[in-house]
Short mmCIF file of C-alpha atoms and ligand atoms in Angstrom, two decimals:
data_model
loop_
_atom_site.label_atom_id
_atom_site.label_comp_id
_atom_site.label_asym_id
_atom_site.label_seq_id
_atom_site.Cartn_x
_atom_site.Cartn_y
_atom_site.Cartn_z
CA MET D 1 -48.91 3.62 20.48
CA THR D 2 -52.55 4.75 20.45
CA PHE D 3 -54.17 7.32 18.16
CA VAL D 4 -56.85 9.60 19.59
CA ILE D 5 -59.00 11.22 16.91
CA LYS D 6 -61.69 13.86 17.24
CA GLY D 7 -64.44 13.14 14.76
CA GLU D 8 -66.71 15.30 12.56
CA ALA D 9 -63.73 17.18 11.11
CA GLY D 10 -65.89 19.17 8.66
CA VAL D 11 -64.99 20.21 5.13
CA LEU D 12 -61.39 19.39 4.14
CA LYS D 13 -59.31 21.48 1.75
CA GLY D 14 -55.64 21.15 0.93
CA SER D 15 -52.86 19.97 -1.29
CA MET D 16 -50.44 17.23 -0.31
CA MET D 17 -47.94 14.60 -1.36
CA VAL D 18 -47.65 11.04 -0.07
CA PRO D 19 -44.51 8.90 0.46
CA GLY D 20 -42.96 7.09 -2.49
CA ASP D 21 -44.53 3.83 -3.62
CA LYS D 22 -43.63 0.92 -1.35
CA SER D 23 -43.89 -1.78 -4.04
CA ILE D 24 -41.69 0.12 -6.50
CA ALA D 25 -39.18 1.00 -3.76
CA HIS D 26 -38.70 -2.68 -2.77
CA ARG D 27 -38.06 -3.62 -6.38
CA ALA D 28 -35.78 -0.62 -6.95
CA ILE D 29 -33.44 -1.74 -4.15
CA LEU D 30 -33.48 -5.46 -4.98
CA PHE D 31 -33.00 -5.02 -8.71
CA ALA D 32 -30.35 -2.31 -8.28
CA ALA D 33 -28.39 -4.77 -6.12
CA LEU D 34 -28.33 -7.12 -9.14
CA ALA D 35 -27.37 -4.35 -11.58
CA GLU D 36 -23.87 -3.34 -12.57
CA GLY D 37 -23.38 0.31 -11.63
CA VAL D 38 -24.79 2.92 -9.26
CA SER D 39 -28.58 3.36 -9.08
CA VAL D 40 -29.98 6.53 -7.51
CA PHE D 41 -33.49 6.82 -6.05
CA ARG D 42 -35.12 10.09 -5.00
CA GLY D 43 -38.40 10.29 -3.12
CA PHE D 44 -37.54 6.94 -1.52
CA PRO D 45 -40.09 6.09 1.24
CA ARG D 46 -38.64 5.61 4.73
CA GLY D 47 -41.30 3.13 5.89
CA ALA D 48 -40.07 0.16 7.94
CA ASP D 49 -40.86 -2.36 5.17
CA ASN D 50 -38.60 -0.63 2.65
CA LEU D 51 -35.87 -0.27 5.26
CA SER D 52 -36.06 -4.06 5.74
CA THR D 53 -35.28 -4.49 2.03
CA ILE D 54 -32.30 -2.12 2.29
CA SER D 55 -30.92 -4.10 5.28
CA ALA D 56 -31.45 -7.34 3.36
CA VAL D 57 -29.34 -6.33 0.35
CA ARG D 58 -26.68 -4.90 2.69
CA ALA D 59 -26.56 -8.33 4.35
CA LEU D 60 -25.79 -9.76 0.89
CA GLY D 61 -22.77 -7.46 0.63
CA CYS D 62 -24.29 -4.71 -1.55
CA LYS D 63 -23.42 -1.14 -0.52
CA VAL D 64 -26.46 1.14 -0.04
CA GLU D 65 -26.01 4.74 1.09
CA GLU D 66 -28.48 7.39 2.19
CA VAL D 67 -27.16 10.69 0.84
CA GLU D 68 -29.29 13.78 1.58
CA ASP D 69 -32.57 13.24 -0.30
CA ARG D 70 -31.50 10.13 -2.16
CA ILE D 71 -30.61 6.47 -1.80
CA GLU D 72 -27.63 5.17 -3.77
CA VAL D 73 -27.22 1.47 -4.47
CA TYR D 74 -23.79 0.29 -5.62
CA GLY D 75 -24.65 -2.80 -7.66
CA LYS D 76 -21.82 -5.05 -8.82
CA GLY D 77 -23.93 -7.71 -10.51
CA ARG D 78 -25.46 -10.95 -9.30
CA GLU D 79 -22.09 -12.72 -9.05
CA ALA D 80 -20.81 -10.20 -6.49
CA LEU D 81 -23.58 -10.93 -3.95
CA ARG D 82 -22.51 -13.10 -1.00
CA ALA D 83 -24.31 -15.45 1.38
CA PRO D 84 -25.25 -13.54 4.56
CA LYS D 85 -23.51 -14.45 7.80
CA GLU D 86 -26.78 -14.54 9.75
CA PRO D 87 -30.48 -15.03 8.98
CA ILE D 88 -31.96 -12.06 7.12
CA ASP D 89 -34.71 -10.35 9.12
CA CYS D 90 -37.51 -9.28 6.77
CA GLY D 91 -39.40 -7.59 9.63
CA ASN D 92 -43.10 -7.20 8.79
CA SER D 93 -42.55 -7.20 5.03
CA GLY D 94 -44.05 -9.97 2.91
CA THR D 95 -42.72 -8.36 -0.27
CA THR D 96 -39.15 -8.41 1.10
CA ALA D 97 -39.34 -12.09 2.08
CA ARG D 98 -41.02 -13.31 -1.09
CA LEU D 99 -39.07 -11.31 -3.67
CA LEU D 100 -35.81 -11.98 -1.86
CA ALA D 101 -36.46 -15.73 -1.95
CA GLY D 102 -36.73 -15.53 -5.76
CA LEU D 103 -33.61 -13.37 -6.01
CA LEU D 104 -31.59 -15.78 -3.82
CA ALA D 105 -32.82 -18.86 -5.71
CA GLY D 106 -31.88 -17.23 -9.04
CA SER D 107 -28.48 -16.15 -7.73
CA ASN D 108 -27.50 -19.48 -6.17
CA ILE D 109 -27.03 -17.95 -2.71
CA GLU D 110 -27.79 -19.78 0.54
CA ALA D 111 -29.72 -17.81 3.18
CA THR D 112 -32.31 -18.13 5.92
CA LEU D 113 -35.17 -15.63 6.01
CA VAL D 114 -36.96 -14.74 9.23
CA GLY D 115 -39.54 -12.09 10.16
CA ASP D 116 -41.67 -10.63 12.91
CA GLU D 117 -44.62 -12.42 14.51
CA SER D 118 -47.12 -11.33 11.81
CA LEU D 119 -44.83 -12.25 8.89
CA THR D 120 -44.03 -15.60 10.53
CA ARG D 121 -47.75 -16.48 10.31
CA ARG D 122 -48.00 -15.71 6.58
CA PRO D 123 -47.88 -18.35 3.81
CA MET D 124 -44.51 -18.90 2.12
CA GLU D 125 -45.22 -22.21 0.33
CA ARG D 126 -46.93 -20.11 -2.37
CA ILE D 127 -43.44 -19.04 -3.48
CA ALA D 128 -41.42 -22.06 -2.35
CA ALA D 129 -43.55 -24.48 -4.42
CA PRO D 130 -43.18 -22.75 -7.83
CA LEU D 131 -39.50 -22.03 -7.17
CA ARG D 132 -38.92 -25.74 -6.42
CA THR D 133 -40.32 -26.58 -9.87
CA MET D 134 -37.44 -24.45 -11.21
CA GLY D 135 -34.88 -26.52 -9.31
CA ALA D 136 -34.65 -24.39 -6.16
CA LYS D 137 -34.06 -26.13 -2.82
CA ILE D 138 -36.20 -24.36 -0.26
CA GLU D 139 -37.42 -25.39 3.17
CA THR D 140 -40.28 -23.60 4.87
CA SER D 141 -41.28 -24.23 8.47
CA ALA D 142 -44.15 -26.36 9.64
CA PRO D 143 -47.00 -25.98 10.26
CA GLY D 144 -48.40 -24.36 7.17
CA GLY D 145 -45.17 -23.56 5.27
CA THR D 146 -44.08 -20.34 6.95
CA LEU D 147 -40.87 -18.54 7.94
CA PRO D 148 -38.13 -19.32 8.85
CA MET D 149 -37.42 -20.28 5.25
CA VAL D 150 -34.06 -21.65 4.12
CA ILE D 151 -32.95 -21.19 0.53
CA HIS D 152 -30.10 -23.60 -0.31
CA ARG D 153 -27.69 -23.33 -3.21
CA ALA D 154 -29.03 -25.17 -6.27
CA PRO D 155 -28.87 -24.71 -10.05
CA ILE D 156 -32.01 -23.02 -11.35
CA ARG D 157 -33.81 -23.86 -14.59
CA ASN D 158 -36.55 -22.13 -16.53
CA ASN D 159 -40.19 -23.21 -16.35
CA ARG D 160 -43.73 -22.18 -17.26
CA ILE D 161 -45.75 -21.57 -14.12
CA GLU D 162 -49.52 -21.18 -13.80
CA LEU D 163 -50.40 -19.39 -10.61
CA THR D 164 -53.69 -20.29 -8.90
CA VAL D 165 -53.73 -16.98 -6.99
CA ALA D 166 -53.16 -13.62 -8.71
CA SER D 167 -50.13 -12.44 -6.74
CA ALA D 168 -47.50 -9.95 -7.87
CA GLN D 169 -45.24 -11.19 -5.09
CA VAL D 170 -45.28 -14.79 -6.36
CA LYS D 171 -45.00 -13.69 -10.01
CA SER D 172 -42.03 -11.46 -9.12
CA ALA D 173 -40.28 -14.23 -7.15
CA VAL D 174 -40.52 -16.53 -10.19
CA LEU D 175 -39.24 -13.82 -12.57
CA LEU D 176 -36.35 -12.97 -10.24
CA ALA D 177 -35.37 -16.64 -10.15
CA GLY D 178 -35.76 -16.73 -13.95
CA LEU D 179 -32.99 -14.11 -14.29
CA GLY D 180 -30.55 -16.89 -13.41
CA ALA D 181 -32.15 -19.65 -15.55
CA LYS D 182 -31.30 -20.49 -19.15
CA GLY D 183 -34.28 -20.08 -21.51
CA ARG D 184 -37.80 -18.72 -21.14
CA THR D 185 -39.40 -18.38 -17.72
CA GLU D 186 -43.15 -17.80 -18.07
CA VAL D 187 -45.82 -16.90 -15.53
CA GLU D 188 -49.58 -17.02 -16.11
CA GLU D 189 -52.02 -15.71 -13.52
CA PRO D 190 -55.82 -15.92 -13.24
CA PHE D 191 -56.31 -12.13 -12.99
CA PRO D 192 -53.85 -9.29 -13.66
CA SER D 193 -51.71 -8.28 -10.68
CA ARG D 194 -49.41 -5.24 -10.48
CA ASP D 195 -46.66 -5.34 -13.12
CA HIS D 196 -43.92 -3.20 -11.53
CA THR D 197 -41.37 -6.01 -11.79
CA GLU D 198 -41.99 -6.43 -15.51
CA ARG D 199 -41.80 -2.68 -16.18
CA MET D 200 -38.64 -2.22 -14.12
CA PHE D 201 -36.91 -5.25 -15.65
CA ALA D 202 -37.66 -3.80 -19.10
CA GLU D 203 -36.27 -0.38 -18.04
CA MET D 204 -33.12 -2.13 -16.78
CA GLY D 205 -32.56 -3.91 -20.09
CA ALA D 206 -33.91 -7.44 -19.42
CA ASP D 207 -35.51 -9.32 -22.31
CA ILE D 208 -39.10 -9.48 -21.00
CA GLU D 209 -42.54 -9.58 -22.61
CA TYR D 210 -45.66 -8.91 -20.62
CA ARG D 211 -49.38 -8.26 -20.87
CA PRO D 212 -52.18 -8.65 -18.31
CA CYS D 213 -52.05 -12.19 -16.78
CA HIS D 214 -48.82 -13.12 -18.59
CA ALA D 215 -45.08 -12.45 -18.30
CA ALA D 216 -42.15 -14.16 -20.07
CA LEU D 217 -38.49 -13.53 -19.40
CA GLU D 218 -35.60 -14.78 -21.52
CA GLY D 219 -32.68 -15.88 -19.33
CA PRO D 220 -30.09 -15.91 -18.15
CA VAL D 221 -29.92 -12.14 -17.75
CA GLU D 222 -26.22 -11.62 -17.19
CA SER D 223 -26.49 -8.03 -16.11
CA LEU D 224 -29.13 -5.39 -15.49
CA LYS D 225 -28.49 -1.71 -16.19
CA PRO D 226 -28.56 0.58 -13.14
CA LEU D 227 -31.67 2.72 -12.71
CA SER D 228 -32.10 6.31 -11.51
CA ILE D 229 -35.65 7.44 -10.80
CA GLN D 230 -37.88 9.53 -8.59
CA ILE D 231 -40.14 7.02 -6.82
CA PRO D 232 -43.75 8.10 -7.55
CA GLY D 233 -46.24 8.67 -4.71
CA ASP D 234 -47.83 5.52 -3.31
CA PRO D 235 -51.48 5.14 -4.43
CA SER D 236 -52.09 2.84 -1.45
CA SER D 237 -51.17 5.74 0.88
CA ALA D 238 -52.98 8.35 -1.26
CA ALA D 239 -56.13 6.21 -1.09
CA PHE D 240 -56.75 7.15 2.57
CA PHE D 241 -56.94 10.83 1.68
CA VAL D 242 -58.74 10.33 -1.64
CA CYS D 243 -61.42 8.30 0.15
CA LEU D 244 -61.70 10.75 3.05
CA ALA D 245 -62.17 13.73 0.73
CA ALA D 246 -64.66 11.79 -1.44
CA MET D 247 -66.86 11.09 1.62
CA ILE D 248 -67.11 14.69 2.91
CA PRO D 249 -69.32 16.91 0.71
CA LYS D 250 -67.73 20.22 -0.41
CA SER D 251 -64.20 18.96 0.40
CA GLU D 252 -61.47 19.45 -2.18
CA VAL D 253 -58.12 17.71 -1.75
CA GLN D 254 -55.29 17.62 -4.26
CA ILE D 255 -52.61 14.91 -4.13
CA LEU D 256 -49.58 15.48 -6.33
CA GLY D 257 -47.35 12.93 -8.08
CA VAL D 258 -49.26 9.67 -7.49
CA LEU D 259 -48.48 6.42 -9.33
CA ASP D 260 -51.33 5.49 -11.71
CA ASN D 261 -50.38 1.94 -12.72
CA PRO D 262 -53.59 0.14 -13.84
CA GLY D 263 -52.68 -2.74 -11.49
CA ARG D 264 -52.93 -0.29 -8.58
CA SER D 265 -55.61 2.22 -9.58
CA GLY D 266 -58.61 -0.06 -9.11
CA TYR D 267 -59.66 2.03 -6.10
CA LEU D 268 -60.07 5.13 -8.29
CA LYS D 269 -62.31 3.27 -10.77
CA ILE D 270 -64.37 1.90 -7.89
CA LEU D 271 -64.74 5.32 -6.25
CA GLU D 272 -65.75 6.84 -9.60
CA ARG D 273 -68.49 4.27 -10.10
CA MET D 274 -69.66 5.04 -6.56
CA GLY D 275 -70.14 8.61 -7.79
CA ALA D 276 -66.93 10.25 -6.51
CA LYS D 277 -65.62 13.21 -8.49
CA ILE D 278 -61.95 12.65 -9.20
CA GLN D 279 -59.88 14.58 -11.72
CA LYS D 280 -56.64 13.12 -13.03
CA LYS D 281 -54.20 15.80 -14.22
CA ASN D 282 -50.69 16.09 -15.69
CA LEU D 283 -50.20 12.46 -16.75
CA ARG D 284 -46.47 11.78 -17.15
CA SER D 285 -44.16 8.77 -17.21
CA VAL D 286 -41.49 8.12 -14.57
CA GLY D 287 -39.21 5.09 -14.88
CA GLY D 288 -41.74 3.38 -17.17
CA GLU D 289 -44.65 4.02 -14.78
CA PRO D 290 -47.60 6.46 -15.26
CA VAL D 291 -47.81 9.27 -12.69
CA ILE D 292 -50.65 11.80 -12.17
CA ASP D 293 -51.93 14.56 -9.91
CA LEU D 294 -55.33 13.89 -8.36
CA VAL D 295 -58.05 16.36 -7.36
CA VAL D 296 -60.90 14.88 -5.32
CA HIS D 297 -64.23 16.57 -4.59
CA GLY D 298 -66.51 15.24 -1.86
CA GLY D 299 -70.16 14.36 -2.53
CA GLU D 300 -72.94 11.79 -2.36
CA LEU D 301 -71.92 8.17 -2.97
CA LYS D 302 -73.76 5.01 -3.97
CA CYS D 303 -73.05 1.33 -3.19
CA THR D 304 -70.99 -0.95 -5.43
CA ASP D 305 -69.76 -4.55 -5.75
CA ILE D 306 -66.12 -5.64 -6.04
CA ASN D 307 -65.54 -9.13 -7.49
CA ALA D 308 -62.53 -11.45 -7.95
CA PRO D 309 -61.15 -10.06 -11.28
CA GLU D 310 -60.97 -6.55 -9.83
CA VAL D 311 -59.58 -7.53 -6.42
CA PRO D 312 -55.82 -7.56 -7.27
CA SER D 313 -56.02 -3.97 -8.56
CA CYS D 314 -57.34 -2.75 -5.18
CA ILE D 315 -56.17 -5.49 -2.78
CA ASP D 316 -54.47 -3.11 -0.33
CA GLU D 317 -57.26 -0.51 -0.62
CA ILE D 318 -60.19 -2.79 0.27
CA PRO D 319 -59.98 -1.86 3.99
CA ILE D 320 -60.35 1.87 3.25
CA LEU D 321 -62.95 1.19 0.52
CA SER D 322 -64.97 -0.68 3.16
CA VAL D 323 -65.09 2.58 5.14
CA VAL D 324 -66.36 4.39 2.02
CA MET D 325 -69.06 1.71 1.64
CA THR D 326 -70.44 2.69 5.08
CA GLN D 327 -71.20 6.15 3.64
CA ALA D 328 -72.63 4.96 0.31
CA ASP D 329 -76.33 4.51 -0.36
CA GLY D 330 -77.32 0.80 -0.51
CA GLN D 331 -75.65 -2.53 0.13
CA SER D 332 -72.08 -3.01 -1.15
CA THR D 333 -70.50 -6.45 -1.56
CA VAL D 334 -66.86 -7.56 -1.78
CA SER D 335 -66.26 -11.15 -2.96
CA GLY D 336 -63.31 -13.20 -4.24
CA ALA D 337 -61.06 -11.46 -1.71
CA ARG D 338 -59.91 -14.41 0.45
CA GLU D 339 -56.33 -13.09 0.11
CA LEU D 340 -57.24 -10.38 2.63
CA ARG D 341 -57.19 -13.05 5.33
CA VAL D 342 -53.45 -13.67 4.85
CA LYS D 343 -52.19 -10.08 4.87
CA GLU D 344 -50.45 -8.48 7.89
CA ALA D 345 -53.65 -9.35 9.81
CA ASP D 346 -56.93 -10.98 8.75
CA ARG D 347 -58.23 -7.81 7.14
CA ILE D 348 -61.79 -9.10 6.65
CA THR D 349 -62.43 -9.98 10.29
CA GLY D 350 -60.29 -7.10 11.59
CA MET D 351 -62.10 -4.45 9.53
CA LEU D 352 -65.61 -5.74 10.18
CA GLU D 353 -65.01 -6.03 13.94
CA GLY D 354 -64.01 -2.37 14.05
CA LEU D 355 -66.81 -1.15 11.77
CA SER D 356 -69.42 -3.13 13.78
CA LYS D 357 -68.23 -1.30 16.90
CA MET D 358 -68.88 1.95 15.01
CA GLY D 359 -72.49 0.87 14.43
CA VAL D 360 -72.12 -0.37 10.84
CA GLU D 361 -74.48 -3.05 9.52
CA CYS D 362 -72.20 -5.64 7.90
CA ASP D 363 -71.93 -9.37 7.22
CA GLU D 364 -68.77 -11.43 6.89
CA PHE D 365 -68.25 -14.46 4.65
CA GLU D 366 -65.24 -16.59 3.75
CA ASP D 367 -64.00 -14.52 0.80
CA GLY D 368 -65.61 -11.15 1.45
CA PHE D 369 -68.34 -9.15 3.13
CA THR D 370 -71.37 -6.89 2.69
CA ILE D 371 -71.79 -3.41 4.14
CA SER D 372 -75.00 -1.39 4.20
CA GLY D 373 -75.09 2.39 4.07
CA PRO D 374 -75.30 5.23 4.46
CA ASN D 375 -74.55 4.70 8.10
CA PRO D 376 -73.57 7.47 10.54
CA LEU D 377 -70.44 6.25 12.32
CA LEU D 378 -70.22 6.15 16.13
CA SER D 379 -66.97 6.86 17.92
CA ALA D 380 -65.37 3.69 19.29
CA GLU D 381 -62.29 2.09 20.81
CA LEU D 382 -60.73 0.34 17.85
CA ASN D 383 -57.87 -2.13 17.50
CA GLY D 384 -55.48 -1.72 14.57
CA LEU D 385 -54.15 -5.26 15.20
CA GLY D 386 -50.65 -4.07 14.32
CA ASP D 387 -51.67 -3.83 10.65
CA HIS D 388 -50.79 -0.50 8.99
CA ARG D 389 -53.71 -0.53 6.54
CA LEU D 390 -56.25 -1.33 9.26
CA VAL D 391 -54.89 1.41 11.54
CA MET D 392 -55.12 4.06 8.80
CA SER D 393 -58.56 2.87 7.63
CA PHE D 394 -59.90 3.13 11.20
CA ALA D 395 -58.32 6.56 11.57
CA ILE D 396 -60.23 7.76 8.49
CA ALA D 397 -63.47 6.22 9.79
CA ALA D 398 -62.83 7.98 13.12
CA VAL D 399 -62.54 11.35 11.34
CA LEU D 400 -66.16 10.91 10.20
CA ALA D 401 -67.52 9.59 13.50
CA LYS D 402 -69.36 11.65 16.09
CA GLY D 403 -67.12 12.09 19.17
CA GLU D 404 -63.64 10.90 20.01
CA SER D 405 -62.26 7.49 18.91
CA THR D 406 -59.10 5.68 19.93
CA ILE D 407 -57.07 3.23 17.86
CA LYS D 408 -54.86 0.83 19.79
CA ASP D 409 -51.77 -0.86 18.34
CA ALA D 410 -51.35 2.03 15.89
CA SER D 411 -47.53 2.18 15.67
CA ALA D 412 -47.79 -0.02 12.54
CA VAL D 413 -48.40 3.16 10.47
CA ALA D 414 -44.59 3.35 10.38
CA ILE D 415 -44.59 0.29 8.08
CA SER D 416 -45.68 2.34 5.07
CA PHE D 417 -46.57 5.91 6.11
CA PRO D 418 -44.64 7.26 9.12
CA GLY D 419 -46.01 10.80 8.53
CA PHE D 420 -49.67 9.75 8.33
CA ALA D 421 -50.80 11.60 11.50
CA SER D 422 -49.11 14.87 10.49
CA ALA D 423 -50.63 14.62 6.99
CA LEU D 424 -54.10 14.34 8.60
CA GLN D 425 -53.31 17.25 10.95
CA GLN D 426 -52.34 19.40 7.98
CA LEU D 427 -55.82 18.90 6.58
CA GLY D 428 -57.24 20.18 9.88
CA VAL D 429 -58.01 16.85 11.60
CA GLN D 430 -57.38 16.65 15.36
CA ILE D 431 -55.28 13.53 15.86
CA THR D 432 -52.87 12.92 18.74
CA GLN D 433 -50.74 9.93 19.63
CA SER D 434 -49.99 8.63 23.11
C1 LIG N 501 -47.32 -6.42 -3.36
C2 LIG N 501 -48.28 -7.23 -3.84
C3 LIG N 501 -49.54 -7.50 -3.14
C4 LIG N 501 -49.82 -6.47 -2.06
C5 LIG N 501 -48.61 -6.18 -1.22
C6 LIG N 501 -47.46 -5.68 -2.08
C7 LIG N 501 -46.07 -6.24 -4.15
O1 LIG N 501 -49.47 -8.78 -2.54
O2 LIG N 501 -50.89 -6.87 -1.23
O3 LIG N 501 -48.92 -5.19 -0.25
O4 LIG N 501 -45.32 -5.28 -3.90
O5 LIG N 501 -45.84 -7.06 -5.04
P1 LIG N 501 -49.82 -10.10 -3.40
O6 LIG N 501 -49.08 -9.96 -4.66
O7 LIG N 501 -49.34 -11.26 -2.60
O8 LIG N 501 -51.30 -10.04 -3.56
#
């Protein structure tokens, strides 16, 4: 599928909601499958990644039903889960593959995990290695330790693990395995990553302590309590609209019900220091997570730097922030962001190739890049490389460009935000798909 976008959209005004948070939705399904009782989720996002997680727990014998506006998960506890008859297909979803590996290791269930072409290129040793130190028997595929990955049955024991990369996926895999281990499972990380697993485990009655860079779980956790929540709006999806509105003077866009977890809201802090005017309203708590309404006003922006400690809090937003940097006065730098190279695509090279085509002055280096601005964007033929965040970032850049742009390989929006094009249309942007 290709997007065709007419640029120079003019002032944007409107109020909107975004799909439920993808990270929380994955955890909701996986943890509810371990719980004893029925969990009910409203506002559940229907992106392909979250659907992969639903299929995965169904393959383990857990009943999941879609009833009107809600998803119901009929958990019967860890012991009731069964080895799947066939390999579990995690599709494009790294979170499904990595968290599931931890869940299987902690539940003593044998399974093979496979994925699509992009997921099969992504590193899996980062979870297999720490899980092996807990007794897990896991084989990844050569070269490079990728999928297919086989998790064999093996008794699991607790451990203290120091991660070299700040990764919520690796931390969560270890904690999931720790549910089945006797004693204290601890994870330390170099910089704080999102803590949805810790918060949700606490809500579901697990004995867990956590603070930035540290989590400790007391196992074994015999049973988790079921959970019923409204999944808050995904800040990673909201970011496209927050950034777009911030770049167009006189625009005013309101986004209701967005998750404001500090491990995810780095993009708002960064935009604010670039001079964006963002109001946070109606702070409330949903399922142990902070939720807010956002009002964004467009205006002049200035350059900024993003360094390693801040990267985990905006890891998925760096592509769209790079578009904002093209409109900011001065040279912006991103460093300590090597992780971007092992996402659904190499997001450093992919983003800079597209922005260069749009006339942006930028420089790439191993763990980041620089972008100079303000730079009027030229329309271009862009390639989304099958990566949802690249596709949507290019679409936002195209809204600002003079003339008509096309984005090839754009069907990946369905991974996290199937309604992205209609949401843009509702703000008055001319976007068609062919
Ligand atoms: C995620 C964590 C991040 C993020 C990914 C979702 C999660 O990955 O990029 O989109 O739900 O835990 P890492 O933890 O590997 O950085």
